[in-house]
Coordinates of N, CA, C and O in Angstrom, one line a residue:
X978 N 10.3 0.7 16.2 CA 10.7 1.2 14.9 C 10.4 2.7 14.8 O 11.2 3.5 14.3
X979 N 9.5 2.9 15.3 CA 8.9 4.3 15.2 C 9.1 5.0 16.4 O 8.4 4.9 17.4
X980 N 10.5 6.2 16.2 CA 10.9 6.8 18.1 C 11.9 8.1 17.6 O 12.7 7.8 16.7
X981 N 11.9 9.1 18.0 CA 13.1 9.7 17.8 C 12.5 11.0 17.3 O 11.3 11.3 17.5
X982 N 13.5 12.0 16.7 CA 13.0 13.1 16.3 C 12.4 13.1 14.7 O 11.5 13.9 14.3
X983 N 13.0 12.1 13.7 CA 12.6 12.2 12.5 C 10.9 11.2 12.1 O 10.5 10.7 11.1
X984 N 10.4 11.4 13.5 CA 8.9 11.1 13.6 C 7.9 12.3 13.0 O 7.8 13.3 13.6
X985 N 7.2 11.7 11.5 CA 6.0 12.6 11.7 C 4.9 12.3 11.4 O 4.8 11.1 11.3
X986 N 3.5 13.1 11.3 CA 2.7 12.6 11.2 C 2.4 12.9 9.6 O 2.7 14.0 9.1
X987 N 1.8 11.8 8.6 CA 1.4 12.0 6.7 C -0.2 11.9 6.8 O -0.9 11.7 7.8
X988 N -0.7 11.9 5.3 CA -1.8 11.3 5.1 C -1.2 10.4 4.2 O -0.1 10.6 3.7
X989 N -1.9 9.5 3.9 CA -1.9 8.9 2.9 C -3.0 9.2 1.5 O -4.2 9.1 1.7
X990 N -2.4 9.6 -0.2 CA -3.4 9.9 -0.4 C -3.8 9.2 -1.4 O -3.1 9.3 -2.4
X991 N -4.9 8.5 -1.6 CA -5.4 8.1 -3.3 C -6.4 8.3 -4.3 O -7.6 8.4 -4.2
X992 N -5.6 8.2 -5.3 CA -5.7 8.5 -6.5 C -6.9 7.8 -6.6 O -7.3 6.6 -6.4
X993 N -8.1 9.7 -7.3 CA -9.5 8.8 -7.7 C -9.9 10.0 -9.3 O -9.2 10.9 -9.5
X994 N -11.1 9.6 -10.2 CA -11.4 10.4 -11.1 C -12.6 11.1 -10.9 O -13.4 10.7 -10.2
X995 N -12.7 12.0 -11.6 CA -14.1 12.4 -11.2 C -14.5 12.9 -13.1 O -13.6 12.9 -14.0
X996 N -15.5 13.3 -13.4 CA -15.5 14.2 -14.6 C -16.4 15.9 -14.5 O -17.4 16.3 -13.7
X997 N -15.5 16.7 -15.6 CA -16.1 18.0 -15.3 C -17.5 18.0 -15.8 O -18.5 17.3 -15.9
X998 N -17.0 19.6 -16.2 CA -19.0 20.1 -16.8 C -19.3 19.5 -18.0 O -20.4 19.0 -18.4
X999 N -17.4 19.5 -18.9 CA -17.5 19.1 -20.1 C -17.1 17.4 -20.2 O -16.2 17.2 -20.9
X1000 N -17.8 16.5 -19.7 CA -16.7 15.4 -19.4 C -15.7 14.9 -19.6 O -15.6 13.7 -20.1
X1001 N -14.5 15.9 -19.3 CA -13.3 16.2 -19.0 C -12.8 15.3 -17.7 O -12.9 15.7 -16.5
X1002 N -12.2 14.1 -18.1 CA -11.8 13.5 -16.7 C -10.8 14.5 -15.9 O -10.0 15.3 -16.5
X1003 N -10.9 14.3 -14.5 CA -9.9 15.1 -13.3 C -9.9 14.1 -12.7 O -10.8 13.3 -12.6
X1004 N -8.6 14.2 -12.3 CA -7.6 13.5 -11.3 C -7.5 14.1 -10.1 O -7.0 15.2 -10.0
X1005 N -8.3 13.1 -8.8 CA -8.2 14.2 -7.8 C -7.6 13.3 -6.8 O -7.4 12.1 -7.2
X1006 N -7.1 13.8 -5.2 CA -6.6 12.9 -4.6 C -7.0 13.0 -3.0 O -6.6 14.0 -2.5
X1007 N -7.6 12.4 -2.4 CA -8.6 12.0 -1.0 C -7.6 11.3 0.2 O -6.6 10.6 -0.1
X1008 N -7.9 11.4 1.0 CA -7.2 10.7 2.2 C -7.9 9.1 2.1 O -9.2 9.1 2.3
X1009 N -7.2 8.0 2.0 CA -7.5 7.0 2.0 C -7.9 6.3 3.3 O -6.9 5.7 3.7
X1010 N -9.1 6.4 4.1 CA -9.7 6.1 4.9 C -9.5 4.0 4.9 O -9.4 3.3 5.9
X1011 N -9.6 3.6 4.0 CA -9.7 2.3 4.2 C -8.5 1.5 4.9 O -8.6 0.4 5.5
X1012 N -7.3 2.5 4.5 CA -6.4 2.2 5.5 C -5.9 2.7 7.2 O -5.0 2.4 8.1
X1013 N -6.7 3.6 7.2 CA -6.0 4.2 8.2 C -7.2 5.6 8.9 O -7.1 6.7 8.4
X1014 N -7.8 5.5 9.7 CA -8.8 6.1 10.1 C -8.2 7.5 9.7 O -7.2 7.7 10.3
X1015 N -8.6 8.6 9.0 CA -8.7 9.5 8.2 C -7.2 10.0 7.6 O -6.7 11.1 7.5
X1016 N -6.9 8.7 7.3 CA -5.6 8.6 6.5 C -4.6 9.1 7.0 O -4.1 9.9 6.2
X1017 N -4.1 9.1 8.0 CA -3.5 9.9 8.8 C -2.5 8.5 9.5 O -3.3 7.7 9.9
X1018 N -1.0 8.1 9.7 CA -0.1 7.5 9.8 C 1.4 8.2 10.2 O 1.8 9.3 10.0
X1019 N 2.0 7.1 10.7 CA 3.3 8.0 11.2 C 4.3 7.1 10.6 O 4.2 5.9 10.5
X1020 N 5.5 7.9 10.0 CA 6.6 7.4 9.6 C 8.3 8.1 9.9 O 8.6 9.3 10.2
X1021 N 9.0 7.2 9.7 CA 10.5 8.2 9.8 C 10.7 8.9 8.8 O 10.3 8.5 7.7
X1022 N 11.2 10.1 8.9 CA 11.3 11.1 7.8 C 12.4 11.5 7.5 O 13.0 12.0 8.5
X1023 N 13.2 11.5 6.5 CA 14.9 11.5 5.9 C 14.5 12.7 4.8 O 14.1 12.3 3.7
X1024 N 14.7 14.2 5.1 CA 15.0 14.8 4.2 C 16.2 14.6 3.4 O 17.2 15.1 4.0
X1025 N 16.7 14.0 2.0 CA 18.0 13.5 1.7 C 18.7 14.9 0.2 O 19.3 14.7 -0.9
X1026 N 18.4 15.8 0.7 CA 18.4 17.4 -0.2 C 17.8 17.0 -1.5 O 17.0 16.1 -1.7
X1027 N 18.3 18.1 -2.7 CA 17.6 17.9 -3.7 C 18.5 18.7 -5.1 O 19.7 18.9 -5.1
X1028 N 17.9 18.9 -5.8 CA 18.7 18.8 -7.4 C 17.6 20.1 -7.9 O 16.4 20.2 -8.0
X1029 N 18.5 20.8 -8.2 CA 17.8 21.5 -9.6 C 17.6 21.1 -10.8 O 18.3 20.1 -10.8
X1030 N 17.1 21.2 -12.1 CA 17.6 21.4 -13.3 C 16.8 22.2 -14.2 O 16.1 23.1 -13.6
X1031 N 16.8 22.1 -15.5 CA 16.2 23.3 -16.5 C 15.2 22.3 -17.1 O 15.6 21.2 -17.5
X1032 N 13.8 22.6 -17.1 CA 13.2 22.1 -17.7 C 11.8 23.1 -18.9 O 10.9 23.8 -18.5
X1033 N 12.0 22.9 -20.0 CA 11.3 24.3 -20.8 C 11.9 25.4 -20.6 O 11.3 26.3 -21.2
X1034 N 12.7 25.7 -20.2 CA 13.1 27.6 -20.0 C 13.0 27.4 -18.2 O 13.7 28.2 -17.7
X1035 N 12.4 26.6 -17.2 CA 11.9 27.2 -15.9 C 13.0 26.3 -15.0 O 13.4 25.2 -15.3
X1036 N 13.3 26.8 -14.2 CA 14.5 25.8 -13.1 C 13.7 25.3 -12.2 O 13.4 26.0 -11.3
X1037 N 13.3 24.1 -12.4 CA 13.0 23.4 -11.6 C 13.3 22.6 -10.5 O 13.9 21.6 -10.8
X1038 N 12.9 22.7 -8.9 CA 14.0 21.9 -7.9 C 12.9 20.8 -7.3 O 11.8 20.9 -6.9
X1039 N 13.8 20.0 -7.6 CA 13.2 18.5 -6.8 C 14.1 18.3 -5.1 O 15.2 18.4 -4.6
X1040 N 12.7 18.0 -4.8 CA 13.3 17.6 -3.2 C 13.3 16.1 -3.0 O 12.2 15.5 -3.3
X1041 N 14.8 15.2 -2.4 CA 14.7 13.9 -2.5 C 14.2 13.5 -0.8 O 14.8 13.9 0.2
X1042 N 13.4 13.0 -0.8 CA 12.9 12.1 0.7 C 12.6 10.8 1.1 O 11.9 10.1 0.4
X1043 N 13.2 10.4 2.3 CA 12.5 9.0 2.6 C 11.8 8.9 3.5 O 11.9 9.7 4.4
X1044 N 11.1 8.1 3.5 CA 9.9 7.5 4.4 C 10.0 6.1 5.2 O 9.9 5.1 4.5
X1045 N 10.2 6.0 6.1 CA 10.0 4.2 6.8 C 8.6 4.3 7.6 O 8.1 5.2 8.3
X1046 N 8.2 3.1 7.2 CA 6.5 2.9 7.9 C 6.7 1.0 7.7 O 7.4 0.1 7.3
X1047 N 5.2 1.2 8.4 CA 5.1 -0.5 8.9 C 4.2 -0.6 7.5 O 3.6 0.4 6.9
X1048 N 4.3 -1.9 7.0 CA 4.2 -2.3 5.9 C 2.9 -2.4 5.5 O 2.2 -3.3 5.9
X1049 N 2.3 -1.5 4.6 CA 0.8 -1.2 3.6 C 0.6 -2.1 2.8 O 1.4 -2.1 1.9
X1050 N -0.6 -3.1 2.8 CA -0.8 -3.3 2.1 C -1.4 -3.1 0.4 O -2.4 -2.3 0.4
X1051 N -1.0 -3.4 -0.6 CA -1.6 -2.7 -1.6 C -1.0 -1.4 -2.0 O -1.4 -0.8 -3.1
X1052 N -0.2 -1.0 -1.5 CA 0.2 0.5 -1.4 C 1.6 0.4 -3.1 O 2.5 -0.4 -3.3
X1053 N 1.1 1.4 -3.9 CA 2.0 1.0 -5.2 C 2.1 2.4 -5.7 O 1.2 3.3 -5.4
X1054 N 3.5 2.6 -6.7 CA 3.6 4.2 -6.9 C 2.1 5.0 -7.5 O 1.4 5.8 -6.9
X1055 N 1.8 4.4 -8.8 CA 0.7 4.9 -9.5 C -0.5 5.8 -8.5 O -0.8 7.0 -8.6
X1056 N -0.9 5.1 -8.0 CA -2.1 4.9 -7.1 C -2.1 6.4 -5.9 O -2.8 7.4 -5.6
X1057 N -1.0 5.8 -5.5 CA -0.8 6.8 -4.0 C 0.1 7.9 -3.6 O 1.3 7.6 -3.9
X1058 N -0.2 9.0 -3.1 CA 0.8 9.9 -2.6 C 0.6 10.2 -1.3 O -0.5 10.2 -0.8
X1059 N 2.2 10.8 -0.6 CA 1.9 11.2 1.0 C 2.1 12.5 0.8 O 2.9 13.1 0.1
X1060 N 0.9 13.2 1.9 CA 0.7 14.5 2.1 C 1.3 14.7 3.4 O 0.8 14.4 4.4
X1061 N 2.5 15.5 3.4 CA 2.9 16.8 4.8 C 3.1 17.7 4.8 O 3.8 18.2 4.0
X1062 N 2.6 18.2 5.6 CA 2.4 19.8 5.6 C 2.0 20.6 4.5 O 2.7 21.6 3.9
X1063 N 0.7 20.1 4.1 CA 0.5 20.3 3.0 C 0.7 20.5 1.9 O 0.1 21.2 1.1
X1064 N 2.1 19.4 1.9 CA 2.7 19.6 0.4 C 2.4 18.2 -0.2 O 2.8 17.4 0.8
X1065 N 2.2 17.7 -0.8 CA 2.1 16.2 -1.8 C 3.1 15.7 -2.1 O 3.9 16.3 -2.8
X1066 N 3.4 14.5 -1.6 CA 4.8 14.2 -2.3 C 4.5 12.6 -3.5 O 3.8 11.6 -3.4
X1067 N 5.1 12.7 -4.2 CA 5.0 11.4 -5.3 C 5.9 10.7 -4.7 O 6.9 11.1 -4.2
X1068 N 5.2 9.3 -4.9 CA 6.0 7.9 -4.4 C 7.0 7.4 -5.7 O 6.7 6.8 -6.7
X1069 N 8.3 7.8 -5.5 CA 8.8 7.1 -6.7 C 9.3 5.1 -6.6 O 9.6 4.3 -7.5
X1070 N 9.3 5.0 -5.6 CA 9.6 3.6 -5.1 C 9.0 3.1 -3.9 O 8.1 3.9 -3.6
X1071 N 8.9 2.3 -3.3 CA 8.8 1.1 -2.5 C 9.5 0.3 -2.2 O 9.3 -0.9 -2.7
X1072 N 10.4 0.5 -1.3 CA 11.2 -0.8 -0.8 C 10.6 -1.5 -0.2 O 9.7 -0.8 0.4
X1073 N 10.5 -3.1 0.2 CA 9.9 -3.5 1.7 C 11.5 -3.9 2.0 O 12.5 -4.1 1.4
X1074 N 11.0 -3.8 3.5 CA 12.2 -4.2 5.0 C 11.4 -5.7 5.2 O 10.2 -5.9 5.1
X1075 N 12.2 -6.6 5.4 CA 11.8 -8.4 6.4 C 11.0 -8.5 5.3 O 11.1 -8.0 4.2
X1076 N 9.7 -9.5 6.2 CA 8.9 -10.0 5.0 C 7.8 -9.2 6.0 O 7.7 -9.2 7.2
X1077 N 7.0 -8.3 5.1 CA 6.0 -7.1 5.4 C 6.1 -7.0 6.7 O 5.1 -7.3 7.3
X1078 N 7.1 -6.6 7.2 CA 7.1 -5.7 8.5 C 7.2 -4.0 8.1 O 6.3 -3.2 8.4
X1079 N 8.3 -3.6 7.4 CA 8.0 -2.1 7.1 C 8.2 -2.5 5.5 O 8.3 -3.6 4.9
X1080 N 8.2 -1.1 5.2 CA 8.5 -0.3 3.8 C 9.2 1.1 4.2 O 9.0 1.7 5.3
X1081 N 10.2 1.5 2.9 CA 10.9 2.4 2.7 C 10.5 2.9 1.5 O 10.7 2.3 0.4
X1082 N 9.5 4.5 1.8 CA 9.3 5.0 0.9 C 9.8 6.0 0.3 O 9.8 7.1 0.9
X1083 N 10.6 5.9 -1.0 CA 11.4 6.9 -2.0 C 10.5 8.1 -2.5 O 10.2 7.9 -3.7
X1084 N 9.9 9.3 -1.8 CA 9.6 10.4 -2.6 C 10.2 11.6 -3.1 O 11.4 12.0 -2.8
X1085 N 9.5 12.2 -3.8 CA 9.8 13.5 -4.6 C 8.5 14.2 -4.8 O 7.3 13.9 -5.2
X1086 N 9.2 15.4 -4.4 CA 8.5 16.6 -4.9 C 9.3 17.8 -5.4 O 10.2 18.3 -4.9
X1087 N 8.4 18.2 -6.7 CA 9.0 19.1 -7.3 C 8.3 20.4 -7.4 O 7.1 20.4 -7.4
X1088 N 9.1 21.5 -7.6 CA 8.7 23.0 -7.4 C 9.1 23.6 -8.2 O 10.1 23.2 -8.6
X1089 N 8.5 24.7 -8.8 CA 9.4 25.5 -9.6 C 9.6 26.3 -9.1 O 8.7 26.7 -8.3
X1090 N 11.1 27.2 -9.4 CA 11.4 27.8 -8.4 C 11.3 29.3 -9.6 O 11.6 30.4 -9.1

């Protein structure tokens, strides 16, 4: 499953809280170790381009991506994001492939440009 040039390496990341000085919850996000010894996994990578639009006055561009990997348990949009190359990407979907052999993951990330 896993061969070719659109092989890379992600983290996987999940979503945890913490509170500030003022207990102000924050949302922060850690490499999920329980899956994957320092969250760190390989998947096929489909840059599939992306869209601008106007959002408040600012042009905003979203990048569309897919992901194929062997199948996570537990893994759901809310919860988790993949990190490459230091950019974060939001899980908007989850396909699974067979019966839990892979998943096809639908991300996005957006920038303002």
């Amino acid at each position: 499953m896993l061969s070719g040039e659109q092989v890379r390496k992600v983290i996987l990341l999940k979503k945890g809280e913490t509170y500030g000085r003022h207990n102000e919850e924050k949302v922060t996000w850690s490499a999920d170790t329980t899956k994957f010894p320092d969250g760190e996994f390989y998947v096929e990578w489909w840059d599939q381009g992306g869209t601008e639009t106007l959002e408040g006055g600012q042009i905003i561009a979203v990048k569309d991506i897919r992901a194929k990997c062997r199948f996570i348990s537990g893994l759901n949009e809310g919860e988790y994001k993949i990190r490459k190359d230091s950019q974060d990407y939001d899980i908007k979907s989850i396909k699974e492939l067979g019966r839990r052999k892979a998943q096809i993951l639908i991300l996005k990330i957006a920038d303002n440009a």
